[in-house]
mmCIF file of C-alpha atoms and ligand atoms in Angstrom:
data_model
loop_
_atom_site.group_PDB
_atom_site.id
_atom_site.type_symbol
_atom_site.label_atom_id
_atom_site.label_comp_id
_atom_site.label_asym_id
_atom_site.label_seq_id
_atom_site.Cartn_x
_atom_site.Cartn_y
_atom_site.Cartn_z
ATOM 1 C CA MET A 1 31.522 -7.750 -28.766
ATOM 2 C CA LYS A 2 27.841 -8.519 -26.606
ATOM 3 C CA ASN A 3 29.395 -7.289 -23.230
ATOM 4 C CA ASP A 4 30.762 -4.487 -24.675
ATOM 5 C CA THR A 5 27.477 -3.215 -26.105
ATOM 6 C CA SER A 6 25.589 -3.684 -22.568
ATOM 7 C CA ASN A 7 28.024 -1.779 -20.102
ATOM 8 C CA ALA A 8 27.933 0.943 -23.509
ATOM 9 C CA VAL A 9 24.207 0.575 -22.495
ATOM 10 C CA PHE A 10 24.572 0.629 -18.861
ATOM 11 C CA SER A 11 27.088 3.065 -19.056
ATOM 12 C CA LEU A 12 24.542 5.608 -20.493
ATOM 13 C CA VAL A 13 21.526 5.163 -18.026
ATOM 14 C CA LEU A 14 21.127 7.335 -15.285
ATOM 15 C CA PRO A 15 22.411 6.446 -12.487
ATOM 16 C CA ASN A 16 19.005 6.695 -10.850
ATOM 17 C CA VAL A 17 17.592 4.271 -13.258
ATOM 18 C CA ARG A 18 21.212 2.059 -13.167
ATOM 19 C CA ALA A 19 21.059 1.184 -9.611
ATOM 20 C CA LEU A 20 17.277 -0.131 -9.274
ATOM 21 C CA ARG A 21 16.337 -2.933 -10.037
ATOM 22 C CA ALA A 22 12.729 -3.052 -12.687
ATOM 23 C CA TYR A 23 9.509 -4.544 -10.658
ATOM 24 C CA GLU A 24 8.478 -8.475 -10.352
ATOM 25 C CA ALA A 25 5.252 -8.968 -12.166
ATOM 26 C CA LYS A 26 5.963 -11.870 -13.863
ATOM 27 C CA GLU A 27 3.578 -14.821 -14.631
ATOM 28 C CA ILE A 28 3.812 -17.842 -13.118
ATOM 29 C CA PRO A 29 2.036 -20.798 -13.944
ATOM 30 C CA CYS A 30 -0.514 -22.015 -11.604
ATOM 31 C CA ARG A 31 -3.847 -23.325 -11.267
ATOM 32 C CA VAL A 32 -5.266 -21.363 -8.647
ATOM 33 C CA LYS A 33 -4.175 -17.233 -8.589
ATOM 34 C CA LEU A 34 -4.519 -15.870 -4.887
ATOM 35 C CA ASP A 35 -0.846 -13.379 -5.728
ATOM 36 C CA ALA A 36 -2.328 -10.053 -7.133
ATOM 37 C CA ASN A 37 -4.858 -9.252 -5.462
ATOM 38 C CA GLU A 38 -7.189 -9.308 -8.782
ATOM 39 C CA SER A 39 -10.890 -9.521 -8.053
ATOM 40 C CA PRO A 40 -11.829 -13.432 -8.899
ATOM 41 C CA TYR A 41 -14.847 -12.920 -10.627
ATOM 42 C CA MET A 42 -15.265 -10.906 -14.102
ATOM 43 C CA PRO A 43 -18.232 -7.777 -14.632
ATOM 44 C CA ALA A 44 -21.755 -9.396 -14.545
ATOM 45 C CA ASN A 45 -22.426 -7.984 -17.605
ATOM 46 C CA ALA A 46 -19.521 -8.399 -19.591
ATOM 47 C CA ASP A 47 -20.892 -9.845 -22.959
ATOM 48 C CA VAL A 48 -22.504 -6.520 -22.826
ATOM 49 C CA VAL A 49 -18.576 -4.885 -22.083
ATOM 50 C CA ALA A 50 -17.420 -6.912 -25.508
ATOM 51 C CA ASP A 51 -20.516 -5.263 -27.508
ATOM 52 C CA ALA A 52 -19.285 -2.062 -26.271
ATOM 53 C CA MET A 53 -16.595 -2.661 -27.731
ATOM 54 C CA ARG A 54 -17.787 -2.516 -31.494
ATOM 55 C CA LEU A 55 -18.900 0.718 -31.346
ATOM 56 C CA VAL A 56 -14.816 2.503 -30.632
ATOM 57 C CA GLU A 57 -13.432 3.895 -33.888
ATOM 58 C CA LEU A 58 -10.293 2.027 -33.806
ATOM 59 C CA ASN A 59 -9.168 5.089 -36.034
ATOM 60 C CA ARG A 60 -9.443 7.767 -34.017
ATOM 61 C CA TYR A 61 -7.884 9.193 -31.277
ATOM 62 C CA PRO A 62 -8.759 8.750 -27.295
ATOM 63 C CA ASP A 63 -11.345 11.320 -26.298
ATOM 64 C CA PRO A 64 -8.058 12.870 -24.341
ATOM 65 C CA ASP A 65 -10.675 13.800 -21.205
ATOM 66 C CA ALA A 66 -12.202 10.684 -20.979
ATOM 67 C CA SER A 67 -15.945 13.163 -20.632
ATOM 68 C CA ALA A 68 -17.952 10.048 -19.995
ATOM 69 C CA LEU A 69 -15.751 8.028 -18.174
ATOM 70 C CA LYS A 70 -15.390 10.620 -15.690
ATOM 71 C CA LYS A 71 -19.178 11.989 -15.865
ATOM 72 C CA ILE A 72 -19.196 8.547 -14.353
ATOM 73 C CA LEU A 73 -16.757 8.910 -11.477
ATOM 74 C CA ALA A 74 -17.617 12.190 -10.685
ATOM 75 C CA GLY A 75 -21.335 11.125 -10.547
ATOM 76 C CA MET A 76 -20.535 8.473 -8.277
ATOM 77 C CA HIS A 77 -18.526 9.957 -5.816
ATOM 78 C CA GLY A 78 -19.780 13.108 -5.306
ATOM 79 C CA LEU A 79 -17.793 15.714 -7.165
ATOM 80 C CA SER A 80 -17.003 17.394 -10.454
ATOM 81 C CA PRO A 81 -15.337 16.303 -13.042
ATOM 82 C CA ASP A 82 -12.372 18.594 -12.334
ATOM 83 C CA ASN A 83 -11.848 17.364 -9.118
ATOM 84 C CA LEU A 84 -10.332 13.991 -11.678
ATOM 85 C CA LEU A 85 -8.071 12.792 -13.650
ATOM 86 C CA LEU A 86 -7.849 9.488 -14.996
ATOM 87 C CA GLY A 87 -4.608 7.130 -14.968
ATOM 88 C CA ASN A 88 -3.524 4.123 -16.904
ATOM 89 C CA GLY A 89 -3.561 2.575 -13.545
ATOM 90 C CA SER A 90 -3.449 4.485 -10.405
ATOM 91 C CA ASP A 91 0.782 4.187 -11.088
ATOM 92 C CA GLU A 92 0.762 5.960 -14.239
ATOM 93 C CA ILE A 93 -0.866 8.726 -10.986
ATOM 94 C CA ILE A 94 1.971 7.525 -9.043
ATOM 95 C CA SER A 95 4.313 8.696 -11.700
ATOM 96 C CA LEU A 96 2.357 12.095 -12.367
ATOM 97 C CA LEU A 97 2.483 13.082 -9.749
ATOM 98 C CA ILE A 98 6.401 12.580 -8.492
ATOM 99 C CA THR A 99 6.975 14.354 -12.188
ATOM 100 C CA THR A 100 5.155 17.502 -10.868
ATOM 101 C CA PHE A 101 5.785 18.609 -7.405
ATOM 102 C CA GLY A 102 8.712 16.591 -7.043
ATOM 103 C CA GLY A 103 10.806 14.832 -3.623
ATOM 104 C CA PRO A 104 10.675 14.389 -0.959
ATOM 105 C CA VAL A 105 8.584 11.362 -1.447
ATOM 106 C CA LEU A 106 8.151 10.362 2.162
ATOM 107 C CA TYR A 107 5.694 7.039 3.009
ATOM 108 C CA PRO A 108 5.547 4.828 5.686
ATOM 109 C CA VAL A 109 7.695 1.593 5.028
ATOM 110 C CA PRO A 110 6.185 -1.244 4.484
ATOM 111 C CA THR A 111 4.162 -0.602 1.816
ATOM 112 C CA PHE A 112 3.170 -0.128 -1.914
ATOM 113 C CA SER A 113 5.997 -0.402 -4.128
ATOM 114 C CA MET A 114 5.951 1.551 -6.929
ATOM 115 C CA TYR A 115 6.177 4.956 -4.416
ATOM 116 C CA GLY A 116 10.547 3.996 -3.924
ATOM 117 C CA ILE A 117 10.351 2.601 -7.439
ATOM 118 C CA ILE A 118 9.398 5.357 -9.164
ATOM 119 C CA ALA A 119 10.058 8.176 -6.575
ATOM 120 C CA ARG A 120 14.394 7.128 -7.204
ATOM 121 C CA GLY A 121 13.628 6.578 -11.088
ATOM 122 C CA LEU A 122 12.714 10.210 -11.221
ATOM 123 C CA GLY A 123 15.945 11.444 -9.361
ATOM 124 C CA ALA A 124 13.347 12.103 -6.418
ATOM 125 C CA GLY A 125 14.934 11.982 -2.800
ATOM 126 C CA CYS A 126 13.102 8.882 -0.527
ATOM 127 C CA VAL A 127 12.037 9.249 2.882
ATOM 128 C CA GLU A 128 11.033 6.128 4.679
ATOM 129 C CA VAL A 129 9.172 5.671 8.461
ATOM 130 C CA PRO A 130 8.706 2.057 9.602
ATOM 131 C CA LEU A 131 4.610 1.138 10.671
ATOM 132 C CA ASP A 132 4.536 1.132 14.364
ATOM 133 C CA ALA A 133 4.358 -2.894 15.593
ATOM 134 C CA ARG A 134 0.394 -2.789 14.532
ATOM 135 C CA PHE A 135 1.736 -1.575 10.866
ATOM 136 C CA ASP A 136 -0.250 1.735 11.949
ATOM 137 C CA LEU A 137 0.991 4.899 11.505
ATOM 138 C CA ASP A 138 3.725 6.223 13.570
ATOM 139 C CA VAL A 139 3.021 9.604 14.034
ATOM 140 C CA ALA A 140 5.465 10.956 16.201
ATOM 141 C CA ARG A 141 7.646 9.001 13.647
ATOM 142 C CA MET A 142 6.260 10.483 10.934
ATOM 143 C CA LYS A 143 5.956 14.617 12.606
ATOM 144 C CA GLU A 144 9.730 14.095 13.159
ATOM 145 C CA ALA A 145 10.793 13.013 9.652
ATOM 146 C CA ILE A 146 8.382 15.544 8.202
ATOM 147 C CA SER A 147 9.954 18.310 10.118
ATOM 148 C CA ALA A 148 13.695 16.678 9.178
ATOM 149 C CA SER A 149 12.624 16.411 5.357
ATOM 150 C CA ASN A 150 9.997 18.666 4.457
ATOM 151 C CA PRO A 151 7.979 16.402 1.564
ATOM 152 C CA LYS A 152 7.026 17.812 -1.951
ATOM 153 C CA LEU A 153 4.596 14.165 -1.255
ATOM 154 C CA ILE A 154 3.569 11.964 1.584
ATOM 155 C CA PHE A 155 2.099 9.171 0.038
ATOM 156 C CA LEU A 156 -0.591 7.002 2.718
ATOM 157 C CA ALA A 157 -2.169 3.818 1.614
ATOM 158 C CA SER A 158 -4.934 3.086 3.227
ATOM 159 C CA PRO A 159 -5.703 0.263 3.513
ATOM 160 C CA ASN A 160 -1.905 -0.523 3.347
ATOM 161 C CA ASN A 161 -0.697 -2.837 0.686
ATOM 162 C CA PRO A 162 0.611 -5.124 1.872
ATOM 163 C CA THR A 163 -0.236 -5.104 5.437
ATOM 164 C CA GLY A 164 -4.402 -5.417 4.350
ATOM 165 C CA ASN A 165 -5.000 -2.618 7.159
ATOM 166 C CA ARG A 166 -6.410 0.462 7.094
ATOM 167 C CA PHE A 167 -4.386 3.843 8.257
ATOM 168 C CA LEU A 168 -6.776 5.549 12.044
ATOM 169 C CA ASP A 169 -8.312 8.175 9.910
ATOM 170 C CA GLU A 170 -7.315 10.927 13.377
ATOM 171 C CA ARG A 171 -3.452 9.904 12.399
ATOM 172 C CA ILE A 172 -3.770 10.832 8.567
ATOM 173 C CA LEU A 173 -5.278 14.191 9.146
ATOM 174 C CA GLU A 174 -2.877 14.813 11.629
ATOM 175 C CA ILE A 175 0.224 13.776 9.260
ATOM 176 C CA CYS A 176 -1.986 16.145 6.997
ATOM 177 C CA GLU A 177 -1.894 18.463 9.915
ATOM 178 C CA ALA A 178 1.433 18.750 10.122
ATOM 179 C CA SER A 179 2.625 18.460 6.959
ATOM 180 C CA SER A 180 3.111 21.518 4.501
ATOM 181 C CA GLY A 181 3.474 19.515 1.251
ATOM 182 C CA ILE A 182 0.629 17.165 -0.250
ATOM 183 C CA VAL A 183 -0.922 14.084 1.573
ATOM 184 C CA VAL A 184 -2.368 11.656 -1.308
ATOM 185 C CA VAL A 185 -4.317 8.580 0.303
ATOM 186 C CA ASP A 186 -3.910 5.284 -1.341
ATOM 187 C CA GLU A 187 -7.935 4.474 -1.399
ATOM 188 C CA ALA A 188 -6.766 1.004 -3.969
ATOM 189 C CA TYR A 189 -8.375 -1.302 -1.865
ATOM 190 C CA GLN A 190 -11.126 1.638 0.504
ATOM 191 C CA PRO A 191 -13.996 -0.280 -1.335
ATOM 192 C CA PHE A 192 -13.293 -4.201 0.737
ATOM 193 C CA ALA A 193 -13.127 -1.532 4.381
ATOM 194 C CA GLY A 194 -16.957 0.226 3.626
ATOM 195 C CA GLY A 195 -17.430 3.883 4.123
ATOM 196 C CA ASP A 196 -16.622 6.288 1.912
ATOM 197 C CA GLY A 197 -13.100 7.105 2.705
ATOM 198 C CA PHE A 198 -12.023 10.333 2.625
ATOM 199 C CA ILE A 199 -12.802 11.872 -0.453
ATOM 200 C CA PRO A 200 -15.840 13.666 1.494
ATOM 201 C CA ARG A 201 -12.949 15.021 3.983
ATOM 202 C CA LEU A 202 -11.180 16.583 0.450
ATOM 203 C CA ALA A 203 -13.266 20.460 0.899
ATOM 204 C CA ASP A 204 -11.255 20.012 3.903
ATOM 205 C CA PHE A 205 -8.046 19.909 3.510
ATOM 206 C CA PRO A 206 -6.732 21.370 0.064
ATOM 207 C CA ARG A 207 -2.733 19.102 -0.982
ATOM 208 C CA MET A 208 -4.519 17.199 -0.408
ATOM 209 C CA ILE A 209 -5.301 13.768 -3.334
ATOM 210 C CA VAL A 210 -7.481 10.386 -2.870
ATOM 211 C CA LEU A 211 -5.690 7.733 -5.311
ATOM 212 C CA ARG A 212 -8.598 5.244 -6.403
ATOM 213 C CA THR A 213 -8.640 2.242 -8.835
ATOM 214 C CA LEU A 214 -10.962 -0.141 -11.045
ATOM 215 C CA SER A 215 -8.208 -3.063 -11.189
ATOM 216 C CA LYS A 216 -9.301 -4.751 -7.533
ATOM 217 C CA ILE A 217 -13.168 -4.080 -8.576
ATOM 218 C CA GLY A 218 -12.604 -6.867 -11.591
ATOM 219 C CA LEU A 219 -11.339 -4.175 -14.201
ATOM 220 C CA ALA A 220 -7.598 -5.030 -13.713
ATOM 221 C CA ALA A 221 -7.305 -5.138 -17.525
ATOM 222 C CA LEU A 222 -8.406 -2.195 -17.928
ATOM 223 C CA ARG A 223 -5.902 -0.171 -16.831
ATOM 224 C CA LEU A 224 -7.607 2.586 -14.848
ATOM 225 C CA GLY A 225 -6.025 4.580 -12.665
ATOM 226 C CA PHE A 226 -8.228 7.394 -11.237
ATOM 227 C CA MET A 227 -7.661 10.634 -8.587
ATOM 228 C CA ALA A 228 -9.385 13.450 -6.688
ATOM 229 C CA ALA A 229 -8.754 16.485 -5.974
ATOM 230 C CA SER A 230 -8.791 20.133 -6.409
ATOM 231 C CA PRO A 231 -9.289 21.212 -9.669
ATOM 232 C CA GLU A 232 -5.892 23.224 -9.050
ATOM 233 C CA ILE A 233 -4.215 20.165 -8.822
ATOM 234 C CA VAL A 234 -5.915 18.156 -11.005
ATOM 235 C CA GLY A 235 -4.759 20.964 -13.347
ATOM 236 C CA GLU A 236 -1.386 21.408 -12.480
ATOM 237 C CA VAL A 237 -1.021 17.357 -12.913
ATOM 238 C CA ASN A 238 -3.057 17.942 -16.183
ATOM 239 C CA LYS A 239 -0.271 19.518 -17.266
ATOM 240 C CA ILE A 240 2.536 17.105 -17.461
ATOM 241 C CA ARG A 241 -0.072 13.648 -18.234
ATOM 242 C CA LEU A 242 0.262 12.883 -21.821
ATOM 243 C CA PRO A 243 -2.550 13.622 -24.223
ATOM 244 C CA PHE A 244 -4.382 10.423 -25.349
ATOM 245 C CA ASN A 245 -3.233 8.138 -21.418
ATOM 246 C CA ILE A 246 -6.232 6.299 -21.444
ATOM 247 C CA ASN A 247 -7.079 4.206 -24.610
ATOM 248 C CA SER A 248 -10.466 4.469 -26.491
ATOM 249 C CA LEU A 249 -11.322 0.778 -25.541
ATOM 250 C CA SER A 250 -10.566 0.922 -21.577
ATOM 251 C CA GLN A 251 -12.782 4.056 -21.578
ATOM 252 C CA ALA A 252 -15.614 2.251 -22.875
ATOM 253 C CA ALA A 253 -15.628 -0.892 -21.575
ATOM 254 C CA ALA A 254 -15.156 1.033 -18.220
ATOM 255 C CA VAL A 255 -18.684 3.058 -18.783
ATOM 256 C CA CYS A 256 -20.244 0.478 -20.019
ATOM 257 C CA ALA A 257 -19.213 -2.143 -16.964
ATOM 258 C CA LEU A 258 -19.894 0.801 -14.776
ATOM 259 C CA SER A 259 -23.450 1.349 -15.021
ATOM 260 C CA LYS A 260 -24.169 -1.820 -13.859
ATOM 261 C CA PHE A 261 -22.136 -0.833 -10.493
ATOM 262 C CA ASP A 262 -24.488 -2.675 -8.015
ATOM 263 C CA GLY A 263 -22.706 -6.440 -10.054
ATOM 264 C CA ILE A 264 -19.325 -4.993 -8.493
ATOM 265 C CA ASN A 265 -20.955 -3.374 -5.180
ATOM 266 C CA SER A 266 -21.971 -7.279 -4.577
ATOM 267 C CA ALA A 267 -19.492 -9.199 -5.714
ATOM 268 C CA ILE A 268 -16.964 -6.883 -3.203
ATOM 269 C CA GLU A 269 -19.162 -7.940 -0.814
ATOM 270 C CA SER A 270 -18.976 -11.254 -1.402
ATOM 271 C CA ILE A 271 -15.061 -10.899 -1.202
ATOM 272 C CA ALA A 272 -14.974 -9.032 1.989
ATOM 273 C CA ALA A 273 -17.216 -11.311 3.596
ATOM 274 C CA GLY A 274 -15.496 -14.667 1.953
ATOM 275 C CA ARG A 275 -11.699 -12.405 3.608
ATOM 276 C CA ASP A 276 -13.224 -12.226 7.012
ATOM 277 C CA ARG A 277 -14.369 -16.134 6.441
ATOM 278 C CA MET A 278 -10.497 -16.398 5.603
ATOM 279 C CA VAL A 279 -9.072 -14.508 8.631
ATOM 280 C CA ALA A 280 -11.092 -16.509 11.173
ATOM 281 C CA GLU A 281 -10.245 -19.720 9.000
ATOM 282 C CA MET A 282 -6.768 -18.854 8.888
ATOM 283 C CA ALA A 283 -6.335 -17.807 12.345
ATOM 284 C CA GLY A 284 -7.021 -21.536 13.811
ATOM 285 C CA VAL A 285 -4.552 -23.089 11.317
ATOM 286 C CA ASN A 286 -0.911 -24.186 13.970
ATOM 287 C CA GLY A 287 2.327 -22.003 13.530
ATOM 288 C CA VAL A 288 0.433 -19.052 11.322
ATOM 289 C CA THR A 289 0.254 -16.593 12.281
ATOM 290 C CA VAL A 290 -2.543 -13.556 10.656
ATOM 291 C CA PHE A 291 -2.769 -9.888 10.484
ATOM 292 C CA PRO A 292 -6.273 -7.883 10.544
ATOM 293 C CA SER A 293 -7.445 -7.541 7.021
ATOM 294 C CA ASP A 294 -9.575 -4.226 5.575
ATOM 295 C CA ALA A 295 -8.331 -5.274 2.209
ATOM 296 C CA ASN A 296 -9.140 -8.082 -0.761
ATOM 297 C CA PHE A 297 -5.175 -10.257 0.503
ATOM 298 C CA ILE A 298 -4.580 -10.998 3.864
ATOM 299 C CA LEU A 299 -0.590 -10.626 5.365
ATOM 300 C CA PHE A 300 -0.016 -14.232 7.479
ATOM 301 C CA ARG A 301 3.597 -14.630 9.075
ATOM 302 C CA VAL A 302 4.237 -18.476 8.830
ATOM 303 C CA GLY A 303 8.352 -18.529 10.010
ATOM 304 C CA ASP A 304 10.071 -20.341 6.732
ATOM 305 C CA ALA A 305 8.339 -18.061 4.644
ATOM 306 C CA PRO A 306 9.614 -19.082 0.931
ATOM 307 C CA GLY A 307 9.582 -23.115 1.909
ATOM 308 C CA VAL A 308 5.012 -22.503 2.253
ATOM 309 C CA TYR A 309 5.443 -20.700 -0.639
ATOM 310 C CA ALA A 310 7.004 -23.299 -2.248
ATOM 311 C CA ARG A 311 4.881 -25.672 -1.075
ATOM 312 C CA LEU A 312 1.628 -24.271 -2.258
ATOM 313 C CA LEU A 313 3.277 -23.418 -5.823
ATOM 314 C CA GLU A 314 3.745 -27.320 -5.688
ATOM 315 C CA ARG A 315 -0.609 -27.742 -4.814
ATOM 316 C CA GLY A 316 -0.830 -25.099 -7.447
ATOM 317 C CA ILE A 317 -2.249 -22.166 -5.490
ATOM 318 C CA LEU A 318 0.299 -19.155 -6.464
ATOM 319 C CA VAL A 319 0.549 -16.373 -3.411
ATOM 320 C CA ARG A 320 3.169 -13.490 -2.775
ATOM 321 C CA ASN A 321 6.181 -14.144 -0.939
ATOM 322 C CA LEU A 322 6.962 -11.085 1.250
ATOM 323 C CA ASP A 323 10.137 -13.225 3.404
ATOM 324 C CA SER A 324 12.549 -9.965 1.629
ATOM 325 C CA SER A 325 9.853 -6.664 2.834
ATOM 326 C CA VAL A 326 8.323 -8.285 6.082
ATOM 327 C CA GLY A 327 10.248 -10.999 7.360
ATOM 328 C CA GLY A 328 8.335 -14.487 7.296
ATOM 329 C CA CYS A 329 5.070 -13.456 5.736
ATOM 330 C CA LEU A 330 2.947 -14.226 2.515
ATOM 331 C CA ARG A 331 0.012 -12.481 1.262
ATOM 332 C CA VAL A 332 -2.870 -13.745 -0.131
ATOM 333 C CA THR A 333 -5.267 -11.978 -2.560
ATOM 334 C CA VAL A 334 -9.658 -13.548 -1.322
ATOM 335 C CA GLY A 335 -10.362 -15.728 -4.503
ATOM 336 C CA ARG A 336 -13.135 -17.406 -5.362
ATOM 337 C CA PRO A 337 -14.699 -19.217 -2.290
ATOM 338 C CA GLU A 338 -13.740 -23.059 -3.105
ATOM 339 C CA GLU A 339 -10.288 -21.047 -4.182
ATOM 340 C CA ASN A 340 -10.504 -19.997 -0.760
ATOM 341 C CA SER A 341 -11.711 -23.228 0.856
ATOM 342 C CA GLU A 342 -8.849 -25.045 -1.682
ATOM 343 C CA PHE A 343 -6.266 -22.591 -0.005
ATOM 344 C CA ILE A 344 -6.984 -23.373 3.323
ATOM 345 C CA GLU A 345 -6.764 -27.350 3.150
ATOM 346 C CA ALA A 346 -2.872 -26.413 1.726
ATOM 347 C CA LEU A 347 -2.105 -24.652 3.646
ATOM 348 C CA LYS A 348 -2.334 -26.692 6.604
ATOM 349 C CA GLY A 349 -0.402 -29.165 4.360
ATOM 350 C CA ALA A 350 2.715 -26.244 4.317
ATOM 351 C CA VAL A 351 2.965 -24.614 7.126
ATOM 352 C CA ILE A 352 5.271 -27.592 8.762
HETATM 353 N N1 LIG B 401 -1.395 1.412 -4.826
HETATM 354 C C1 LIG B 401 -1.470 0.253 -4.253
HETATM 355 C C2 LIG B 401 -1.581 0.127 -2.481
HETATM 356 C C3 LIG B 401 -1.417 -0.506 -4.976
HETATM 357 O O1 LIG B 401 -1.768 -2.219 -3.619
HETATM 358 C C4 LIG B 401 -1.922 -0.951 -6.260
HETATM 359 C C5 LIG B 401 -1.459 -2.347 -6.748
HETATM 360 N N2 LIG B 401 -1.304 -3.147 -6.409
HETATM 361 C C6 LIG B 401 -1.744 -0.261 -6.629
HETATM 362 C C7 LIG B 401 -1.952 1.687 -6.148
HETATM 363 C C8 LIG B 401 -1.897 0.053 -8.457
HETATM 364 O O2 LIG B 401 -3.068 0.162 -9.125
HETATM 365 P P1 LIG B 401 -3.185 0.559 -11.003
HETATM 366 O O3 LIG B 401 -2.285 0.384 -11.261
HETATM 367 O O4 LIG B 401 -3.542 -1.673 -11.062
HETATM 368 O O5 LIG B 401 -4.622 1.310 -9.947
#
């Protein structure tokens, strides 16, 4: 009986959804959590943020435009609020973009898995183009794929997840020139790369969108991402955004947390410094190949990735096993200095 019911449900599911597997984000018990590219630091004014929560009128719907928050984000990035659209995490914006523009959706691989998962879920075609040997964009192959498939959307995560590197600016610009569709530069990790990224270039490329998130800079619990683009693009995507997608608690907490950006900036700086130290130390561990990183995480190859992953976990250290997407590789998020040191010590013992 039970099987009959689940078969009946399965056969009702759209074929493109049926073929998917859910994104794995399960909680694995550990002592040192270095698997999800989060910040190890709470905002310095976490107590003030808690006070701000008391002012939220829980009986009222949120501000559908999140005006106060948009004003702050616009000011931080030299934009007008009309250039911004907020999402429940940048994940939601990826979904809104594919819903708005459709496919084919083109992206290099390996990259952030949600582009493919969301595109397939929405029935959009996917075109995947391998990165070159240095994990940078293979412009010749990308251009060939653009001519062959004429993608509506191209996603370029720079710095890229899981490889950690920024793509060369001129390569991103070449892709923008070659495409007649929308190019999304996903800058989830840009704060750790230094510089302003592509937001200042939006004026030169009317079909470019820059994605950002607050998740990596100490506010992952709020689920807040935003896209910066022309008011025309924002207006189109806004047609399918659900009216109250950013809840009042997240709006109030973000407004309050971002008012103390100095604290957030110093956390970003210490994470970037910790990353550089870790890369140098990991390079000295026998049996480990470490890849350069502009992000708050590091990709490294160990050969027996499942074995090393398991041995690190035995010592309470959780990293991300990428063996199925980047053979032999693991990804470690930069934590607090003492967590990083513990990781390095454990890694020495885990690589045999
Ligand atoms: N883009 C990239 C490249 C990411 O790695 C992530 C998070 N893993 C996201 C977007 C989504 O971030 P969020 O939904 O938390 O804003």
